[in-house]
Each structure stands twice: as C-alpha cells, then as structure tokens.
Amino acid sequence: MESHGLILMQLALLIGLKLAATTTPPEAAQSKPGCQTSCGSVNIPYPFGKIDGPDDCYITRNFQITCNTTGFDSPRAFLQNGNIQVLDISLEGELRIMLPVSFDCYSYNGTEIERDPLRYWLRLPKFPISDTKNKFTAVGCDTSAVIRGVRGGNYTTGCLSVCNNMDNMRNGTCSGVGCCQVPLPKGVRDYNISVSSYDYHSSVMNFNPCSYAFVAEEGNYSFSTLDLADLQKRTEFPVVLDWTIGSETCDDAKLNPSSYACKYNMSVCYEPENGPGYRCKCPEGYEGNPYLPDGCTDIDECETLNPCIGTCHNSLGSFECKCQKGYVGDGKRNGTGVTGCTHINNQFSRIIKIALGKYTGR
C-alpha cells in the first residue's frame, strides 16, 4: 500500500511539473490598469481609451473612444464623442472606421429625388487617411465624382464614368465603365466629396437612377452590375486611417521623457511615412503594447513558430536550435543541412567525397 501511495505521489508530481511547463505565460496588458479594455467586439489598447474613464486611460483627446450602448444590439465604439464608428484599433498604427456613401438620385422625369452630395470626412488632424489602404470609388453610368481637400488642403482628384448600357462591364472589375477608381494623395486629413450627373440619368434610368461616390478600404468593395440600381442598399464602407503620436520626430520626442510615449524600456521608436509624428513598437522577439511600461513580452518562438528540426531553446527576444547527439547543423528547419541537421557519418562521407573529388580532379 505504501508503495502504491508513493507511486501516486510521484505521478501527481510529474503531472504538476508537466502542467507548469506547458502553461502559457500571461499576456501583457493592452490597456492601462482600471481602464476599459474593449467596447463590444473592438479592443481598446492604450494610447486609446474610453472617454468616460479616467483621464490617463488615453494619451490625448484625439485618442478618446465613446462606447455607445443605446440603440444597438451590442455596444459600438465611436471616435471621440462623434458619430464615426470604430471597427478596429491596431497598435501598428491603423484605425478602421466606417464612413458613409455620397449619392445623387433622379426620377424618370429628370427630377432630383434624393441627394447627399457632400460628405465631410473626419476632421481630426491626428488621423490622416491611409493612401496605401484605400481608394476613391465612383459608381454609375452618368457620374462625375470629385474629392477635394478642405481646411487648407491643396488637392482635387476624381473620376468620370459615362455609359449607356452594361455590355462592356465586368463584375469584380472597376474598369472605368460603370465604376471608376483613383488613389488618394498622401497625408490627407480631411476632404469633401461631390457627386453629380450630366444628363440626370435620363438615358440610363431603367438600370441606373443614381450616382454614388465613396472612399473605401481596398478589398472591401467589388463592383457588380447590380450596384448600378441601388448599390445593393450599402450606405457606408470601412476606411483605414493612420495614427501617430504627436507631431515630433523620435529624436525630439525623446528629449522629454515624461511625454515620450514609448514607455516600454526596450521599445523602438520609428517615424511612419504618412506622418508627422512617431510610433512605438516592441523590440524584435517581443510582442504586446510598447506604450505601456510592462507592455511587451517575450515571444516563445519554440512554442509558436516550431522553427527547429532539433531541440529548441527559447531565450529573451530570441531562440536557439540544436541538433540531437550524432547530428550536425544549425538545427533549423530549412537550415544549412538538408533538413537543418545531418548525421555525422553522412557529413563525414560528404567531406571525404568533396576532398577526393578535388584530389582526382572530378
């Protein structure tokens, strides 16, 4: 009986050690202590924070998030206290929001029956629209759409689509017939959209009574001839904004440690192209939130990447692969050996063959 009890104790100890070895370390915090971490399905990482929480939940007013629980099936996040819905906040410096469609519609007698030609984009200087992730799109067969910079902006661009039937249109392609697209300039922080018709849609009324224009994230709109009737009831599209901290360079920001936003002691500061301002990131081999003092944690590459054909040893910010006894190589998958590890006998044979080849001239 005593031996059975000893065996059970040893088994319990082994199980406990196994669980301790496989337990995933706790994730680093994304929000400040005492601050709301999410609103509905939207995570709220610092430097963003809920508007009705403590003042230190967000870095400045531009980063305030309102969580609206009234009138929706589930809570929705909005930027500051406005009506711009937030879909996602990325610590890589992207903010996905929803923006409305501008439209201009006519009746069979040429009377304008519905018009919303001017839609002003979010007027916040801290959040320029991404010029690499969005396109300006117009849909219609009697459609002129223009997007202009406002509040000191010095650009005007747009596109024109004129057609009298759907014969040359292809679903899934915005070719300029029925649908046209143009890229956006870099650094756009606000704009207005105007959309209009040249002939009141009179010659295309039977299949296209309206003109539509909107900014949308690439990949979130695919043209269909069905869109010419009513845009298939869509009234808004996702748009990607770029966000940065302040308007200083990294070197200038570091001169004031109290306001410098990269709080993790090994975090890396960098300046994005769609600035001004700077962003922070965790050092290589770490993940998490570099805007918090304890926000970055080591990535266990051995656990997440399975990079070794041999034995993997994780270390802070890195990892090391080792071949098993009797094998040589760097131990990595697709490493210097055929599979990262080569049996010593095979390695020796290969060296002898190379040497003999050189000696014999073969």
mmCIF file of C-alpha atoms in Angstrom:
data_model
loop_
_atom_site.group_PDB
_atom_site.id
_atom_site.type_symbol
_atom_site.label_atom_id
_atom_site.label_comp_id
_atom_site.label_asym_id
_atom_site.label_seq_id
_atom_site.Cartn_x
_atom_site.Cartn_y
_atom_site.Cartn_z
ATOM 1 C CA MET A 1 0.000 0.000 0.000
ATOM 2 C CA GLU A 2 2.825 2.352 0.886
ATOM 3 C CA SER A 3 4.468 1.699 -2.476
ATOM 4 C CA HIS A 4 1.168 2.443 -4.238
ATOM 5 C CA GLY A 5 0.882 5.730 -2.349
ATOM 6 C CA LEU A 6 4.442 6.661 -3.292
ATOM 7 C CA ILE A 7 3.732 5.931 -6.946
ATOM 8 C CA LEU A 8 0.595 8.109 -6.862
ATOM 9 C CA MET A 9 2.563 10.964 -5.294
ATOM 10 C CA GLN A 10 5.227 10.668 -7.992
ATOM 11 C CA LEU A 11 2.573 10.671 -10.725
ATOM 12 C CA ALA A 12 0.922 13.758 -9.223
ATOM 13 C CA LEU A 13 4.295 15.494 -9.094
ATOM 14 C CA LEU A 14 5.042 14.621 -12.723
ATOM 15 C CA ILE A 15 1.620 15.873 -13.856
ATOM 16 C CA GLY A 16 2.112 19.096 -11.920
ATOM 17 C CA LEU A 17 5.529 19.652 -13.480
ATOM 18 C CA LYS A 18 4.090 18.958 -16.953
ATOM 19 C CA LEU A 19 1.264 21.462 -16.451
ATOM 20 C CA ALA A 20 3.676 24.075 -15.144
ATOM 21 C CA ALA A 21 5.916 23.575 -18.169
ATOM 22 C CA THR A 22 3.065 23.882 -20.666
ATOM 23 C CA THR A 23 1.184 26.760 -19.039
ATOM 24 C CA THR A 24 1.228 29.818 -21.293
ATOM 25 C CA PRO A 25 2.605 32.920 -19.545
ATOM 26 C CA PRO A 26 0.044 35.686 -19.030
ATOM 27 C CA GLU A 27 -0.337 38.141 -21.904
ATOM 28 C CA ALA A 28 0.885 41.692 -21.434
ATOM 29 C CA ALA A 29 -1.793 44.275 -20.732
ATOM 30 C CA GLN A 30 -3.112 46.274 -23.712
ATOM 31 C CA SER A 31 -4.900 48.965 -21.687
ATOM 32 C CA LYS A 32 -3.912 50.841 -18.559
ATOM 33 C CA PRO A 33 -4.966 49.374 -15.191
ATOM 34 C CA GLY A 34 -8.529 50.352 -14.320
ATOM 35 C CA CYS A 35 -9.390 51.276 -17.915
ATOM 36 C CA GLN A 36 -11.987 49.530 -20.066
ATOM 37 C CA THR A 37 -10.291 47.100 -22.422
ATOM 38 C CA SER A 38 -12.991 46.766 -25.075
ATOM 39 C CA CYS A 39 -16.298 48.040 -26.428
ATOM 40 C CA GLY A 40 -18.363 45.301 -27.997
ATOM 41 C CA SER A 41 -16.021 43.460 -30.360
ATOM 42 C CA VAL A 42 -13.499 46.331 -30.516
ATOM 43 C CA ASN A 43 -10.417 46.102 -28.298
ATOM 44 C CA ILE A 44 -9.242 49.470 -26.940
ATOM 45 C CA PRO A 45 -5.456 49.412 -26.493
ATOM 46 C CA TYR A 46 -3.643 52.372 -24.949
ATOM 47 C CA PRO A 47 -2.900 55.114 -26.197
ATOM 48 C CA PHE A 48 -6.640 54.929 -26.976
ATOM 49 C CA GLY A 49 -9.060 54.897 -24.079
ATOM 50 C CA LYS A 50 -12.711 55.235 -23.163
ATOM 51 C CA ILE A 51 -13.874 58.855 -22.981
ATOM 52 C CA ASP A 52 -15.788 58.457 -19.710
ATOM 53 C CA GLY A 53 -12.943 56.659 -17.948
ATOM 54 C CA PRO A 54 -10.038 58.229 -16.034
ATOM 55 C CA ASP A 55 -8.122 60.892 -17.969
ATOM 56 C CA ASP A 56 -4.982 58.772 -18.105
ATOM 57 C CA CYS A 57 -6.800 55.987 -19.982
ATOM 58 C CA TYR A 58 -5.993 57.824 -23.254
ATOM 59 C CA ILE A 59 -2.912 59.795 -24.205
ATOM 60 C CA THR A 60 -4.721 62.866 -25.627
ATOM 61 C CA ARG A 61 -8.292 63.821 -26.545
ATOM 62 C CA ASN A 62 -7.711 62.689 -30.134
ATOM 63 C CA PHE A 63 -7.485 59.125 -28.822
ATOM 64 C CA GLN A 64 -10.773 59.122 -26.921
ATOM 65 C CA ILE A 65 -13.292 56.348 -27.627
ATOM 66 C CA THR A 66 -17.013 56.547 -26.818
ATOM 67 C CA CYS A 67 -18.748 53.229 -26.144
ATOM 68 C CA ASN A 68 -22.402 53.619 -27.136
ATOM 69 C CA THR A 69 -24.774 51.005 -25.748
ATOM 70 C CA THR A 70 -28.005 52.757 -26.748
ATOM 71 C CA GLY A 71 -29.959 51.791 -29.862
ATOM 72 C CA PHE A 72 -27.716 48.899 -30.931
ATOM 73 C CA ASP A 73 -27.859 45.140 -30.478
ATOM 74 C CA SER A 74 -24.372 45.263 -28.952
ATOM 75 C CA PRO A 75 -22.101 48.137 -27.816
ATOM 76 C CA ARG A 76 -20.416 50.137 -30.579
ATOM 77 C CA ALA A 77 -17.224 52.177 -30.406
ATOM 78 C CA PHE A 78 -17.077 55.720 -31.791
ATOM 79 C CA LEU A 79 -14.163 58.098 -32.168
ATOM 80 C CA GLN A 80 -14.216 60.822 -29.518
ATOM 81 C CA ASN A 81 -17.845 61.783 -28.892
ATOM 82 C CA GLY A 82 -18.834 61.917 -32.568
ATOM 83 C CA ASN A 83 -20.631 59.609 -34.993
ATOM 84 C CA ILE A 84 -17.627 57.966 -36.642
ATOM 85 C CA GLN A 85 -17.884 54.266 -35.827
ATOM 86 C CA VAL A 86 -14.625 52.474 -34.996
ATOM 87 C CA LEU A 87 -14.238 48.896 -36.263
ATOM 88 C CA ASP A 88 -10.704 48.092 -35.162
ATOM 89 C CA ILE A 89 -7.676 49.694 -33.491
ATOM 90 C CA SER A 90 -4.242 48.346 -34.366
ATOM 91 C CA LEU A 91 -1.061 49.054 -32.406
ATOM 92 C CA GLU A 92 0.701 49.005 -35.780
ATOM 93 C CA GLY A 93 -0.806 52.451 -36.325
ATOM 94 C CA GLU A 94 -4.065 51.739 -38.143
ATOM 95 C CA LEU A 95 -7.609 52.694 -37.203
ATOM 96 C CA ARG A 96 -10.512 51.188 -39.178
ATOM 97 C CA ILE A 97 -13.706 53.233 -39.233
ATOM 98 C CA MET A 98 -16.978 53.364 -41.171
ATOM 99 C CA LEU A 99 -17.678 56.306 -43.491
ATOM 100 C CA PRO A 100 -20.876 56.992 -45.470
ATOM 101 C CA VAL A 101 -21.573 56.949 -49.203
ATOM 102 C CA SER A 102 -22.401 60.127 -51.132
ATOM 103 C CA PHE A 103 -25.200 59.787 -53.693
ATOM 104 C CA ASP A 104 -27.281 61.688 -56.251
ATOM 105 C CA CYS A 105 -30.572 60.107 -57.473
ATOM 106 C CA TYR A 106 -33.198 61.071 -60.084
ATOM 107 C CA SER A 107 -36.737 60.124 -61.116
ATOM 108 C CA TYR A 108 -37.915 59.192 -64.634
ATOM 109 C CA ASN A 109 -38.912 62.792 -65.383
ATOM 110 C CA GLY A 110 -35.411 64.052 -64.542
ATOM 111 C CA THR A 111 -36.298 65.425 -61.119
ATOM 112 C CA GLU A 112 -33.668 65.081 -58.436
ATOM 113 C CA ILE A 113 -35.359 62.979 -55.755
ATOM 114 C CA GLU A 114 -32.549 62.195 -53.355
ATOM 115 C CA ARG A 115 -29.261 63.950 -52.933
ATOM 116 C CA ASP A 116 -26.498 63.792 -50.386
ATOM 117 C CA PRO A 117 -23.604 65.046 -52.461
ATOM 118 C CA LEU A 118 -21.307 66.392 -49.733
ATOM 119 C CA ARG A 119 -19.940 64.110 -47.076
ATOM 120 C CA TYR A 120 -17.167 65.514 -44.946
ATOM 121 C CA TRP A 121 -14.540 63.097 -43.787
ATOM 122 C CA LEU A 122 -13.394 63.089 -40.184
ATOM 123 C CA ARG A 123 -11.784 66.430 -39.438
ATOM 124 C CA LEU A 124 -9.101 65.373 -36.994
ATOM 125 C CA PRO A 125 -5.529 66.365 -37.846
ATOM 126 C CA LYS A 126 -4.113 63.357 -35.998
ATOM 127 C CA PHE A 127 -5.674 60.741 -38.246
ATOM 128 C CA PRO A 128 -4.706 61.006 -41.924
ATOM 129 C CA ILE A 129 -6.391 58.621 -44.292
ATOM 130 C CA SER A 130 -4.135 55.819 -45.497
ATOM 131 C CA ASP A 131 -3.092 56.415 -49.095
ATOM 132 C CA THR A 132 -1.973 52.791 -49.461
ATOM 133 C CA LYS A 133 -5.022 51.033 -47.982
ATOM 134 C CA ASN A 134 -7.955 52.990 -49.509
ATOM 135 C CA LYS A 135 -9.324 54.020 -52.894
ATOM 136 C CA PHE A 136 -11.793 56.692 -54.004
ATOM 137 C CA THR A 137 -14.561 54.984 -55.983
ATOM 138 C CA ALA A 138 -17.466 56.217 -58.105
ATOM 139 C CA VAL A 139 -20.301 54.010 -59.385
ATOM 140 C CA GLY A 140 -22.748 54.953 -62.143
ATOM 141 C CA CYS A 141 -23.214 55.461 -65.890
ATOM 142 C CA ASP A 142 -23.833 59.211 -65.769
ATOM 143 C CA THR A 143 -21.494 60.032 -62.931
ATOM 144 C CA SER A 144 -18.949 62.703 -62.103
ATOM 145 C CA ALA A 145 -17.282 62.345 -58.699
ATOM 146 C CA VAL A 146 -14.701 64.673 -57.177
ATOM 147 C CA ILE A 147 -12.848 64.570 -53.878
ATOM 148 C CA ARG A 148 -11.237 67.782 -52.613
ATOM 149 C CA GLY A 149 -9.028 68.709 -49.721
ATOM 150 C CA VAL A 150 -10.582 71.111 -47.227
ATOM 151 C CA ARG A 151 -9.196 73.295 -44.449
ATOM 152 C CA GLY A 152 -6.050 74.216 -46.325
ATOM 153 C CA GLY A 153 -5.830 71.054 -48.440
ATOM 154 C CA ASN A 154 -4.474 71.709 -51.932
ATOM 155 C CA TYR A 155 -5.625 68.739 -53.954
ATOM 156 C CA THR A 156 -8.573 67.840 -56.173
ATOM 157 C CA THR A 157 -8.981 64.484 -57.846
ATOM 158 C CA GLY A 158 -11.801 62.287 -59.065
ATOM 159 C CA CYS A 159 -13.126 60.213 -61.924
ATOM 160 C CA LEU A 160 -15.830 60.144 -64.583
ATOM 161 C CA SER A 161 -17.981 57.212 -65.707
ATOM 162 C CA VAL A 162 -20.305 57.566 -68.714
ATOM 163 C CA CYS A 163 -22.025 54.610 -70.436
ATOM 164 C CA ASN A 164 -25.417 53.807 -71.974
ATOM 165 C CA ASN A 165 -25.610 50.056 -71.307
ATOM 166 C CA MET A 166 -23.977 47.286 -69.305
ATOM 167 C CA ASP A 167 -22.471 45.402 -72.251
ATOM 168 C CA ASN A 168 -18.839 46.314 -71.551
ATOM 169 C CA MET A 169 -18.947 45.944 -67.778
ATOM 170 C CA ARG A 170 -17.291 43.119 -65.903
ATOM 171 C CA ASN A 171 -18.262 42.110 -62.406
ATOM 172 C CA GLY A 172 -15.394 42.287 -59.941
ATOM 173 C CA THR A 173 -13.511 44.881 -62.009
ATOM 174 C CA CYS A 174 -13.637 48.641 -61.640
ATOM 175 C CA SER A 175 -12.545 49.335 -65.209
ATOM 176 C CA GLY A 176 -13.886 52.849 -65.728
ATOM 177 C CA VAL A 177 -17.153 51.719 -67.308
ATOM 178 C CA GLY A 178 -19.869 51.809 -64.656
ATOM 179 C CA CYS A 179 -17.228 52.025 -61.951
ATOM 180 C CA CYS A 180 -14.047 54.077 -61.684
ATOM 181 C CA GLN A 181 -11.372 54.368 -59.002
ATOM 182 C CA VAL A 182 -8.443 56.646 -58.195
ATOM 183 C CA PRO A 183 -5.819 56.511 -55.436
ATOM 184 C CA LEU A 184 -5.680 59.119 -52.697
ATOM 185 C CA PRO A 185 -2.812 61.522 -52.025
ATOM 186 C CA LYS A 186 -0.558 61.001 -49.022
ATOM 187 C CA GLY A 187 -1.273 62.919 -45.826
ATOM 188 C CA VAL A 188 -4.985 63.594 -46.467
ATOM 189 C CA ARG A 189 -6.597 64.578 -43.160
ATOM 190 C CA ASP A 190 -9.973 65.839 -44.295
ATOM 191 C CA TYR A 191 -11.948 66.116 -47.511
ATOM 192 C CA ASN A 192 -15.335 66.544 -49.082
ATOM 193 C CA ILE A 193 -16.900 64.516 -51.855
ATOM 194 C CA SER A 194 -19.158 65.892 -54.567
ATOM 195 C CA VAL A 195 -21.052 63.603 -56.930
ATOM 196 C CA SER A 196 -23.296 64.728 -59.780
ATOM 197 C CA SER A 197 -24.893 63.788 -63.110
ATOM 198 C CA TYR A 198 -24.543 65.359 -66.552
ATOM 199 C CA ASP A 199 -27.860 64.198 -68.015
ATOM 200 C CA TYR A 200 -29.967 63.447 -64.904
ATOM 201 C CA HIS A 201 -29.507 59.715 -65.632
ATOM 202 C CA SER A 202 -32.261 60.080 -68.267
ATOM 203 C CA SER A 203 -30.675 57.706 -70.813
ATOM 204 C CA VAL A 204 -29.827 55.038 -68.212
ATOM 205 C CA MET A 205 -32.792 55.417 -65.875
ATOM 206 C CA ASN A 206 -34.025 51.873 -66.459
ATOM 207 C CA PHE A 207 -30.919 50.389 -64.793
ATOM 208 C CA ASN A 208 -29.044 53.275 -63.124
ATOM 209 C CA PRO A 209 -31.039 56.069 -61.439
ATOM 210 C CA CYS A 210 -28.242 57.171 -59.074
ATOM 211 C CA SER A 211 -24.592 58.168 -58.886
ATOM 212 C CA TYR A 212 -22.513 57.010 -55.914
ATOM 213 C CA ALA A 213 -19.098 58.013 -54.594
ATOM 214 C CA PHE A 214 -17.162 56.896 -51.535
ATOM 215 C CA VAL A 215 -13.776 56.180 -50.006
ATOM 216 C CA ALA A 216 -13.329 52.519 -49.058
ATOM 217 C CA GLU A 217 -10.649 50.181 -47.830
ATOM 218 C CA GLU A 218 -9.155 48.171 -50.678
ATOM 219 C CA GLY A 219 -10.713 44.739 -50.823
ATOM 220 C CA ASN A 220 -13.963 45.884 -49.223
ATOM 221 C CA TYR A 221 -15.666 46.852 -52.466
ATOM 222 C CA SER A 222 -16.002 44.713 -55.576
ATOM 223 C CA PHE A 223 -18.058 46.121 -58.440
ATOM 224 C CA SER A 224 -21.194 44.333 -59.588
ATOM 225 C CA THR A 225 -23.674 45.469 -62.226
ATOM 226 C CA LEU A 226 -26.316 45.063 -59.515
ATOM 227 C CA ASP A 227 -24.734 48.081 -57.798
ATOM 228 C CA LEU A 228 -25.976 50.381 -60.559
ATOM 229 C CA ALA A 229 -29.546 50.111 -59.272
ATOM 230 C CA ASP A 230 -29.077 50.959 -55.597
ATOM 231 C CA LEU A 231 -25.525 49.954 -54.569
ATOM 232 C CA GLN A 232 -27.276 46.897 -53.109
ATOM 233 C CA LYS A 233 -28.503 49.028 -50.200
ATOM 234 C CA ARG A 234 -24.986 49.709 -48.877
ATOM 235 C CA THR A 235 -24.696 53.119 -47.242
ATOM 236 C CA GLU A 236 -21.181 53.007 -45.718
ATOM 237 C CA PHE A 237 -17.807 51.309 -46.123
ATOM 238 C CA PRO A 238 -14.749 50.603 -43.961
ATOM 239 C CA VAL A 239 -11.892 53.104 -44.268
ATOM 240 C CA VAL A 240 -8.360 52.807 -42.857
ATOM 241 C CA LEU A 241 -6.779 55.760 -41.062
ATOM 242 C CA ASP A 242 -3.160 56.085 -39.968
ATOM 243 C CA TRP A 243 -2.454 57.299 -36.450
ATOM 244 C CA THR A 244 0.730 58.590 -34.876
ATOM 245 C CA ILE A 245 1.786 60.148 -31.586
ATOM 246 C CA GLY A 246 2.256 63.923 -31.598
ATOM 247 C CA SER A 247 3.972 65.742 -34.438
ATOM 248 C CA GLU A 248 7.596 65.387 -33.320
ATOM 249 C CA THR A 249 10.366 63.190 -34.617
ATOM 250 C CA CYS A 250 11.632 60.351 -32.439
ATOM 251 C CA ASP A 251 14.782 62.281 -31.521
ATOM 252 C CA ASP A 252 12.819 65.354 -30.460
ATOM 253 C CA ALA A 253 10.245 63.323 -28.523
ATOM 254 C CA LYS A 254 12.955 61.513 -26.539
ATOM 255 C CA LEU A 255 14.180 64.850 -25.171
ATOM 256 C CA ASN A 256 11.092 64.975 -22.933
ATOM 257 C CA PRO A 257 10.902 61.592 -21.146
ATOM 258 C CA SER A 258 7.678 62.468 -19.303
ATOM 259 C CA SER A 259 5.692 62.907 -22.525
ATOM 260 C CA TYR A 260 7.614 60.384 -24.638
ATOM 261 C CA ALA A 261 5.034 57.733 -25.490
ATOM 262 C CA CYS A 262 7.312 54.686 -25.909
ATOM 263 C CA LYS A 263 7.146 53.572 -22.275
ATOM 264 C CA TYR A 264 8.488 50.025 -22.503
ATOM 265 C CA ASN A 265 12.188 50.409 -21.738
ATOM 266 C CA MET A 266 13.396 48.491 -24.817
ATOM 267 C CA SER A 267 10.709 49.742 -27.216
ATOM 268 C CA VAL A 268 11.684 51.025 -30.645
ATOM 269 C CA CYS A 269 10.588 54.442 -31.921
ATOM 270 C CA TYR A 270 10.020 54.955 -35.641
ATOM 271 C CA GLU A 271 8.555 57.602 -37.943
ATOM 272 C CA PRO A 272 5.945 56.386 -40.472
ATOM 273 C CA GLU A 273 5.727 57.820 -43.974
ATOM 274 C CA ASN A 274 2.185 59.111 -43.520
ATOM 275 C CA GLY A 275 3.219 61.403 -40.633
ATOM 276 C CA PRO A 276 4.073 63.687 -38.976
ATOM 277 C CA GLY A 277 4.588 62.125 -35.567
ATOM 278 C CA TYR A 278 6.033 58.836 -34.399
ATOM 279 C CA ARG A 279 5.015 55.340 -33.355
ATOM 280 C CA CYS A 280 6.427 52.745 -30.985
ATOM 281 C CA LYS A 281 6.927 49.014 -31.390
ATOM 282 C CA CYS A 282 8.162 46.187 -29.215
ATOM 283 C CA PRO A 283 11.753 45.039 -29.856
ATOM 284 C CA GLU A 284 12.373 42.081 -32.136
ATOM 285 C CA GLY A 285 11.363 38.857 -30.464
ATOM 286 C CA TYR A 286 8.767 40.594 -28.274
ATOM 287 C CA GLU A 287 5.077 41.362 -28.697
ATOM 288 C CA GLY A 288 2.477 43.474 -26.923
ATOM 289 C CA ASN A 289 1.918 47.165 -26.238
ATOM 290 C CA PRO A 290 5.077 49.326 -26.249
ATOM 291 C CA TYR A 291 3.089 52.324 -24.974
ATOM 292 C CA LEU A 292 2.844 50.709 -21.511
ATOM 293 C CA PRO A 293 5.807 50.221 -19.112
ATOM 294 C CA ASP A 294 5.259 46.443 -18.898
ATOM 295 C CA GLY A 295 3.507 46.127 -22.244
ATOM 296 C CA CYS A 296 5.934 43.926 -24.210
ATOM 297 C CA THR A 297 6.530 40.239 -23.501
ATOM 298 C CA ASP A 298 8.936 37.731 -24.975
ATOM 299 C CA ILE A 299 7.674 35.627 -27.873
ATOM 300 C CA ASP A 300 8.269 31.933 -27.262
ATOM 301 C CA GLU A 301 9.322 31.095 -30.811
ATOM 302 C CA CYS A 302 9.762 27.443 -29.866
ATOM 303 C CA GLU A 303 6.082 27.248 -28.951
ATOM 304 C CA THR A 304 4.563 29.494 -31.618
ATOM 305 C CA LEU A 305 6.798 29.011 -34.674
ATOM 306 C CA ASN A 306 8.180 25.474 -34.229
ATOM 307 C CA PRO A 307 11.353 26.644 -36.017
ATOM 308 C CA CYS A 308 13.692 23.765 -35.124
ATOM 309 C CA ILE A 309 14.185 20.312 -36.573
ATOM 310 C CA GLY A 310 16.238 19.556 -33.475
ATOM 311 C CA THR A 311 15.833 20.841 -29.935
ATOM 312 C CA CYS A 312 14.561 24.405 -29.452
ATOM 313 C CA HIS A 313 15.696 26.592 -26.552
ATOM 314 C CA ASN A 314 13.807 29.852 -26.064
ATOM 315 C CA SER A 315 15.583 32.950 -24.725
ATOM 316 C CA LEU A 316 14.531 36.556 -24.187
ATOM 317 C CA GLY A 317 13.951 38.045 -27.610
ATOM 318 C CA SER A 318 15.395 35.070 -29.451
ATOM 319 C CA PHE A 319 15.772 31.277 -29.614
ATOM 320 C CA GLU A 320 18.411 28.651 -30.376
ATOM 321 C CA CYS A 321 18.145 25.370 -32.257
ATOM 322 C CA LYS A 322 20.392 22.405 -31.513
ATOM 323 C CA CYS A 323 20.719 19.115 -33.336
ATOM 324 C CA GLN A 324 20.403 15.850 -31.478
ATOM 325 C CA LYS A 325 23.501 13.922 -30.484
ATOM 326 C CA GLY A 326 25.145 12.381 -33.515
ATOM 327 C CA TYR A 327 23.949 15.110 -35.892
ATOM 328 C CA VAL A 328 25.459 18.423 -37.038
ATOM 329 C CA GLY A 329 23.939 21.607 -38.480
ATOM 330 C CA ASP A 330 22.137 24.689 -37.257
ATOM 331 C CA GLY A 331 19.098 22.675 -36.183
ATOM 332 C CA LYS A 332 16.669 24.953 -38.008
ATOM 333 C CA ARG A 333 14.018 23.915 -40.459
ATOM 334 C CA ASN A 334 15.339 24.661 -43.956
ATOM 335 C CA GLY A 335 18.715 25.274 -42.302
ATOM 336 C CA THR A 336 22.262 24.776 -43.589
ATOM 337 C CA GLY A 337 21.910 20.983 -43.657
ATOM 338 C CA VAL A 338 19.477 19.139 -45.894
ATOM 339 C CA THR A 339 16.884 19.465 -43.130
ATOM 340 C CA GLY A 340 18.936 21.598 -40.723
ATOM 341 C CA CYS A 341 20.585 18.543 -39.134
ATOM 342 C CA THR A 342 22.822 15.983 -40.881
ATOM 343 C CA HIS A 343 24.063 12.713 -39.387
ATOM 344 C CA ILE A 344 27.761 12.937 -38.580
ATOM 345 C CA ASN A 345 28.587 9.831 -40.670
ATOM 346 C CA ASN A 346 26.813 11.320 -43.700
ATOM 347 C CA GLN A 347 28.535 14.649 -43.149
ATOM 348 C CA PHE A 348 31.925 12.927 -42.903
ATOM 349 C CA SER A 349 31.249 10.918 -46.060
ATOM 350 C CA ARG A 350 30.297 14.075 -47.922
ATOM 351 C CA ILE A 351 33.506 15.814 -46.844
ATOM 352 C CA ILE A 352 35.588 12.795 -47.982
ATOM 353 C CA LYS A 353 33.829 12.793 -51.371
ATOM 354 C CA ILE A 354 34.466 16.505 -51.830
ATOM 355 C CA ALA A 355 38.116 16.067 -50.877
ATOM 356 C CA LEU A 356 38.568 13.095 -53.217
ATOM 357 C CA GLY A 357 36.875 14.973 -55.996
ATOM 358 C CA LYS A 358 39.318 17.834 -55.675
ATOM 359 C CA TYR A 359 42.259 15.426 -55.464
ATOM 360 C CA THR A 360 41.264 13.442 -58.538
ATOM 361 C CA GLY A 361 40.052 16.461 -60.430
ATOM 362 C CA ARG A 362 36.490 15.170 -60.651
#
